[in-house]
Amino acid sequence: MKIVVTTPTGNVGARVVRLLIQAGARPTLLLRDPAKLDPATRERVDTVQGDQRDEDVVLAATDGADALYWVAPLTDDPDPIESWTRMGAIAARAVRENGIARTVFQSSVGAEKRSGAGEIDGLARTEELLDATGASVLHLRCGYFFTNLDASSLEEGVLRVGWPVDAPMAWVDPRDIGDVAAARLLSTTWDGRHVQAVHGP
């Protein structure tokens, strides 16, 4: 089974890759800099060097893929919604043209609103584009990453967050997202469109 993983050196992607290797899979990693991989990982994966904004690279990397883990990478584009929507269209084209049976998409809490959630609207567009392929897709609606916390501020007795402190906010450990994603990528027993929340209280 060919499983393609995007952003494989990130907090979630690295966990996904580790679990896939432990399960006996040899994932294909699409990444800009293969040198970021440790030697032990490089021996157990196939790599395609390139950017998710490059349609030809994505199509080549996913050729023959049975499953895809798609993450919209951080972007410094002045219009992140448009940037993520454009990358989502590339992912959807790869799913259609390469006949990828199952896609796990790392989305976010807030994408269900479809609009008015800031840059998360770009993830909502990606959900819609992947849904329109007719292939099986799982959208992981993740909470706010613990790893985004400003640890240095904790030493000052302050917890800085990007949300009003009196508003409920879903948090998540990126490793938990990786666990869910890897299990779904390895499974061949699901189909259709699914949404799964991945966060704590």
mmCIF file of C-alpha atoms in Angstrom:
data_model
loop_
_atom_site.group_PDB
_atom_site.id
_atom_site.type_symbol
_atom_site.label_atom_id
_atom_site.label_comp_id
_atom_site.label_asym_id
_atom_site.label_seq_id
_atom_site.Cartn_x
_atom_site.Cartn_y
_atom_site.Cartn_z
ATOM 1 C CA MET A 1 0.000 0.000 0.000
ATOM 2 C CA LYS A 2 1.405 3.394 -0.984
ATOM 3 C CA ILE A 3 0.734 6.083 1.618
ATOM 4 C CA VAL A 4 1.795 9.649 0.833
ATOM 5 C CA VAL A 5 2.429 12.050 3.727
ATOM 6 C CA THR A 6 2.734 15.820 3.359
ATOM 7 C CA THR A 7 4.511 18.074 5.917
ATOM 8 C CA PRO A 8 6.289 14.977 7.310
ATOM 9 C CA THR A 9 8.700 16.922 9.533
ATOM 10 C CA GLY A 10 6.015 18.896 11.380
ATOM 11 C CA ASN A 11 4.691 18.120 14.849
ATOM 12 C CA VAL A 12 1.902 15.931 13.476
ATOM 13 C CA GLY A 13 3.549 14.677 10.292
ATOM 14 C CA ALA A 14 6.621 13.350 12.080
ATOM 15 C CA ARG A 15 4.371 11.360 14.414
ATOM 16 C CA VAL A 16 2.400 9.972 11.461
ATOM 17 C CA VAL A 17 5.591 8.900 9.697
ATOM 18 C CA ARG A 18 6.982 7.221 12.825
ATOM 19 C CA LEU A 19 3.773 5.247 13.384
ATOM 20 C CA LEU A 20 3.496 4.183 9.740
ATOM 21 C CA ILE A 21 7.070 2.892 9.810
ATOM 22 C CA GLN A 22 6.423 1.050 13.086
ATOM 23 C CA ALA A 23 3.410 -0.597 11.427
ATOM 24 C CA GLY A 24 5.646 -1.894 8.634
ATOM 25 C CA ALA A 25 4.667 0.609 5.944
ATOM 26 C CA ARG A 26 7.152 2.474 3.757
ATOM 27 C CA PRO A 27 5.499 5.870 3.307
ATOM 28 C CA THR A 28 6.255 8.317 0.524
ATOM 29 C CA LEU A 29 7.073 11.734 1.944
ATOM 30 C CA LEU A 30 6.479 14.945 0.013
ATOM 31 C CA LEU A 31 8.703 17.638 1.475
ATOM 32 C CA ARG A 32 10.831 20.582 0.490
ATOM 33 C CA ASP A 33 14.013 19.511 2.280
ATOM 34 C CA PRO A 34 14.709 15.760 2.691
ATOM 35 C CA ALA A 35 17.864 16.680 4.638
ATOM 36 C CA LYS A 36 15.607 17.503 7.601
ATOM 37 C CA LEU A 37 14.879 13.795 8.025
ATOM 38 C CA ASP A 38 17.068 11.863 10.439
ATOM 39 C CA PRO A 39 19.154 9.075 8.828
ATOM 40 C CA ALA A 40 17.128 6.249 10.406
ATOM 41 C CA THR A 41 13.904 7.640 8.929
ATOM 42 C CA ARG A 42 15.454 8.273 5.498
ATOM 43 C CA GLU A 43 16.294 4.572 5.221
ATOM 44 C CA ARG A 44 12.665 3.573 5.742
ATOM 45 C CA VAL A 45 10.813 6.009 3.481
ATOM 46 C CA ASP A 46 10.672 7.172 -0.106
ATOM 47 C CA THR A 47 10.950 10.912 -0.637
ATOM 48 C CA VAL A 48 9.749 13.343 -3.271
ATOM 49 C CA GLN A 49 11.340 16.758 -2.985
ATOM 50 C CA GLY A 50 9.075 19.658 -3.808
ATOM 51 C CA ASP A 51 6.421 22.075 -2.694
ATOM 52 C CA GLN A 52 2.700 21.458 -2.254
ATOM 53 C CA ARG A 53 2.072 24.573 -4.314
ATOM 54 C CA ASP A 54 3.614 22.805 -7.329
ATOM 55 C CA GLU A 55 0.851 20.860 -9.057
ATOM 56 C CA ASP A 56 3.229 18.709 -11.114
ATOM 57 C CA VAL A 57 5.193 17.687 -8.019
ATOM 58 C CA VAL A 58 2.040 16.748 -6.095
ATOM 59 C CA LEU A 59 0.657 14.732 -9.012
ATOM 60 C CA ALA A 60 3.953 12.875 -9.401
ATOM 61 C CA ALA A 61 4.313 12.194 -5.671
ATOM 62 C CA THR A 62 0.781 10.783 -5.411
ATOM 63 C CA ASP A 63 0.919 8.670 -8.579
ATOM 64 C CA GLY A 64 -0.193 5.172 -7.583
ATOM 65 C CA ALA A 65 -1.095 6.253 -4.037
ATOM 66 C CA ASP A 66 -3.707 4.328 -2.066
ATOM 67 C CA ALA A 67 -3.924 6.872 0.741
ATOM 68 C CA LEU A 68 -2.943 10.516 1.235
ATOM 69 C CA TYR A 69 -2.342 12.571 4.354
ATOM 70 C CA TRP A 70 -2.852 16.186 3.307
ATOM 71 C CA VAL A 71 -1.874 19.110 5.520
ATOM 72 C CA ALA A 72 -2.108 22.723 4.409
ATOM 73 C CA PRO A 73 1.383 24.029 5.261
ATOM 74 C CA LEU A 74 1.933 27.348 6.953
ATOM 75 C CA THR A 75 1.936 30.145 4.424
ATOM 76 C CA ASP A 76 3.262 33.689 4.454
ATOM 77 C CA ASP A 77 0.982 34.571 1.558
ATOM 78 C CA PRO A 78 -0.839 37.862 2.206
ATOM 79 C CA ASP A 79 -4.081 35.981 1.474
ATOM 80 C CA PRO A 80 -3.791 32.640 3.316
ATOM 81 C CA ILE A 81 -7.379 31.696 2.456
ATOM 82 C CA GLU A 82 -6.629 31.922 -1.254
ATOM 83 C CA SER A 83 -3.298 30.137 -0.807
ATOM 84 C CA TRP A 84 -4.810 27.201 1.079
ATOM 85 C CA THR A 85 -7.729 27.035 -1.350
ATOM 86 C CA ARG A 86 -5.293 26.849 -4.265
ATOM 87 C CA MET A 87 -3.355 24.032 -2.581
ATOM 88 C CA GLY A 88 -6.628 22.288 -1.766
ATOM 89 C CA ALA A 89 -7.508 22.358 -5.464
ATOM 90 C CA ILE A 90 -4.155 20.716 -6.228
ATOM 91 C CA ALA A 91 -4.846 17.993 -3.655
ATOM 92 C CA ALA A 92 -8.316 17.411 -5.095
ATOM 93 C CA ARG A 93 -6.912 17.105 -8.605
ATOM 94 C CA ALA A 94 -4.359 14.554 -7.394
ATOM 95 C CA VAL A 95 -7.092 12.543 -5.677
ATOM 96 C CA ARG A 96 -9.217 12.518 -8.847
ATOM 97 C CA GLU A 97 -6.533 11.926 -11.451
ATOM 98 C CA ASN A 98 -4.519 9.402 -9.459
ATOM 99 C CA GLY A 99 -7.541 7.567 -8.105
ATOM 100 C CA ILE A 100 -6.504 7.893 -4.462
ATOM 101 C CA ALA A 101 -8.969 5.790 -2.508
ATOM 102 C CA ARG A 102 -8.693 7.444 0.906
ATOM 103 C CA THR A 103 -7.564 10.910 1.992
ATOM 104 C CA VAL A 104 -7.103 12.092 5.561
ATOM 105 C CA PHE A 105 -7.139 15.891 5.686
ATOM 106 C CA GLN A 106 -5.866 17.803 8.707
ATOM 107 C CA SER A 107 -8.503 20.489 9.018
ATOM 108 C CA SER A 108 -9.455 22.560 12.061
ATOM 109 C CA VAL A 109 -12.194 23.374 14.478
ATOM 110 C CA GLY A 110 -13.989 26.293 12.844
ATOM 111 C CA ALA A 111 -13.981 24.855 9.325
ATOM 112 C CA GLU A 112 -17.571 23.733 9.904
ATOM 113 C CA LYS A 113 -18.605 27.414 9.868
ATOM 114 C CA ARG A 114 -17.552 27.571 6.178
ATOM 115 C CA SER A 115 -16.964 31.324 6.451
ATOM 116 C CA GLY A 116 -16.099 33.960 8.985
ATOM 117 C CA ALA A 117 -13.352 31.960 10.729
ATOM 118 C CA GLY A 118 -10.396 33.848 9.300
ATOM 119 C CA GLU A 119 -7.725 31.839 7.523
ATOM 120 C CA ILE A 120 -9.489 28.635 8.582
ATOM 121 C CA ASP A 121 -11.921 29.437 5.767
ATOM 122 C CA GLY A 122 -9.159 28.178 3.462
ATOM 123 C CA LEU A 123 -9.345 24.792 5.179
ATOM 124 C CA ALA A 124 -13.120 24.836 4.770
ATOM 125 C CA ARG A 125 -12.656 25.379 1.021
ATOM 126 C CA THR A 126 -10.228 22.452 0.931
ATOM 127 C CA GLU A 127 -12.779 20.235 2.674
ATOM 128 C CA GLU A 128 -15.330 21.139 0.008
ATOM 129 C CA LEU A 129 -12.877 20.534 -2.836
ATOM 130 C CA LEU A 130 -11.920 17.105 -1.482
ATOM 131 C CA ASP A 131 -15.585 16.213 -0.904
ATOM 132 C CA ALA A 132 -16.351 17.077 -4.517
ATOM 133 C CA THR A 133 -13.901 14.419 -5.774
ATOM 134 C CA GLY A 134 -16.311 11.682 -4.697
ATOM 135 C CA ALA A 135 -13.407 9.756 -3.152
ATOM 136 C CA SER A 136 -13.373 8.685 0.483
ATOM 137 C CA VAL A 137 -12.156 11.458 2.772
ATOM 138 C CA LEU A 138 -11.797 12.039 6.491
ATOM 139 C CA HIS A 139 -11.594 15.612 7.758
ATOM 140 C CA LEU A 140 -9.854 15.864 11.125
ATOM 141 C CA ARG A 141 -11.233 18.938 12.881
ATOM 142 C CA CYS A 142 -8.375 19.643 15.260
ATOM 143 C CA GLY A 143 -8.157 21.942 18.240
ATOM 144 C CA TYR A 144 -5.479 24.515 19.058
ATOM 145 C CA PHE A 145 -2.057 22.875 19.330
ATOM 146 C CA PHE A 146 -0.424 22.791 22.758
ATOM 147 C CA THR A 147 2.884 23.253 20.917
ATOM 148 C CA ASN A 148 1.787 26.740 19.830
ATOM 149 C CA LEU A 149 1.940 27.949 23.402
ATOM 150 C CA ASP A 150 4.538 30.589 24.188
ATOM 151 C CA ALA A 151 6.547 28.597 26.735
ATOM 152 C CA SER A 152 8.774 31.555 27.585
ATOM 153 C CA SER A 153 5.760 33.494 28.851
ATOM 154 C CA LEU A 154 4.944 30.688 31.307
ATOM 155 C CA GLU A 155 8.141 31.519 33.170
ATOM 156 C CA GLU A 156 6.639 34.971 33.727
ATOM 157 C CA GLY A 157 3.445 33.418 35.058
ATOM 158 C CA VAL A 158 1.524 34.374 31.909
ATOM 159 C CA LEU A 159 -0.209 32.097 29.414
ATOM 160 C CA ARG A 160 -0.560 33.888 26.079
ATOM 161 C CA VAL A 161 -3.207 32.557 23.691
ATOM 162 C CA GLY A 162 -4.742 33.855 20.494
ATOM 163 C CA TRP A 163 -8.297 33.843 21.784
ATOM 164 C CA PRO A 164 -10.250 35.752 24.467
ATOM 165 C CA VAL A 165 -9.441 34.150 27.819
ATOM 166 C CA ASP A 166 -13.110 33.906 28.820
ATOM 167 C CA ALA A 167 -14.044 31.934 25.676
ATOM 168 C CA PRO A 168 -14.027 28.119 25.610
ATOM 169 C CA MET A 169 -11.232 26.830 23.405
ATOM 170 C CA ALA A 170 -10.466 23.301 22.235
ATOM 171 C CA TRP A 171 -6.832 22.219 22.732
ATOM 172 C CA VAL A 172 -4.966 19.204 21.414
ATOM 173 C CA ASP A 173 -1.588 17.512 21.580
ATOM 174 C CA PRO A 174 -0.316 17.134 17.978
ATOM 175 C CA ARG A 175 0.736 13.578 18.819
ATOM 176 C CA ASP A 176 -2.921 12.661 19.330
ATOM 177 C CA ILE A 177 -3.733 13.916 15.839
ATOM 178 C CA GLY A 178 -0.888 11.802 14.483
ATOM 179 C CA ASP A 179 -2.231 8.716 16.225
ATOM 180 C CA VAL A 180 -5.690 9.144 14.698
ATOM 181 C CA ALA A 181 -4.314 9.971 11.237
ATOM 182 C CA ALA A 182 -1.936 7.006 11.113
ATOM 183 C CA ALA A 183 -4.648 4.562 12.161
ATOM 184 C CA ARG A 184 -6.988 5.821 9.438
ATOM 185 C CA LEU A 185 -4.264 5.821 6.765
ATOM 186 C CA LEU A 186 -3.421 2.200 7.513
ATOM 187 C CA SER A 187 -7.057 1.077 7.574
ATOM 188 C CA THR A 188 -8.726 -0.095 4.375
ATOM 189 C CA THR A 189 -12.120 -0.700 5.988
ATOM 190 C CA TRP A 190 -13.648 2.770 5.714
ATOM 191 C CA ASP A 191 -15.110 4.756 2.872
ATOM 192 C CA GLY A 192 -17.329 7.761 2.281
ATOM 193 C CA ARG A 193 -17.067 11.234 3.790
ATOM 194 C CA HIS A 194 -16.330 11.560 7.496
ATOM 195 C CA VAL A 195 -15.579 14.304 9.998
ATOM 196 C CA GLN A 196 -13.779 13.538 13.241
ATOM 197 C CA ALA A 197 -13.073 15.995 16.028
ATOM 198 C CA VAL A 198 -9.611 15.629 17.543
ATOM 199 C CA HIS A 199 -9.240 17.671 20.718
ATOM 200 C CA GLY A 200 -9.561 17.556 24.474
ATOM 201 C CA PRO A 201 -12.071 19.359 26.677
#
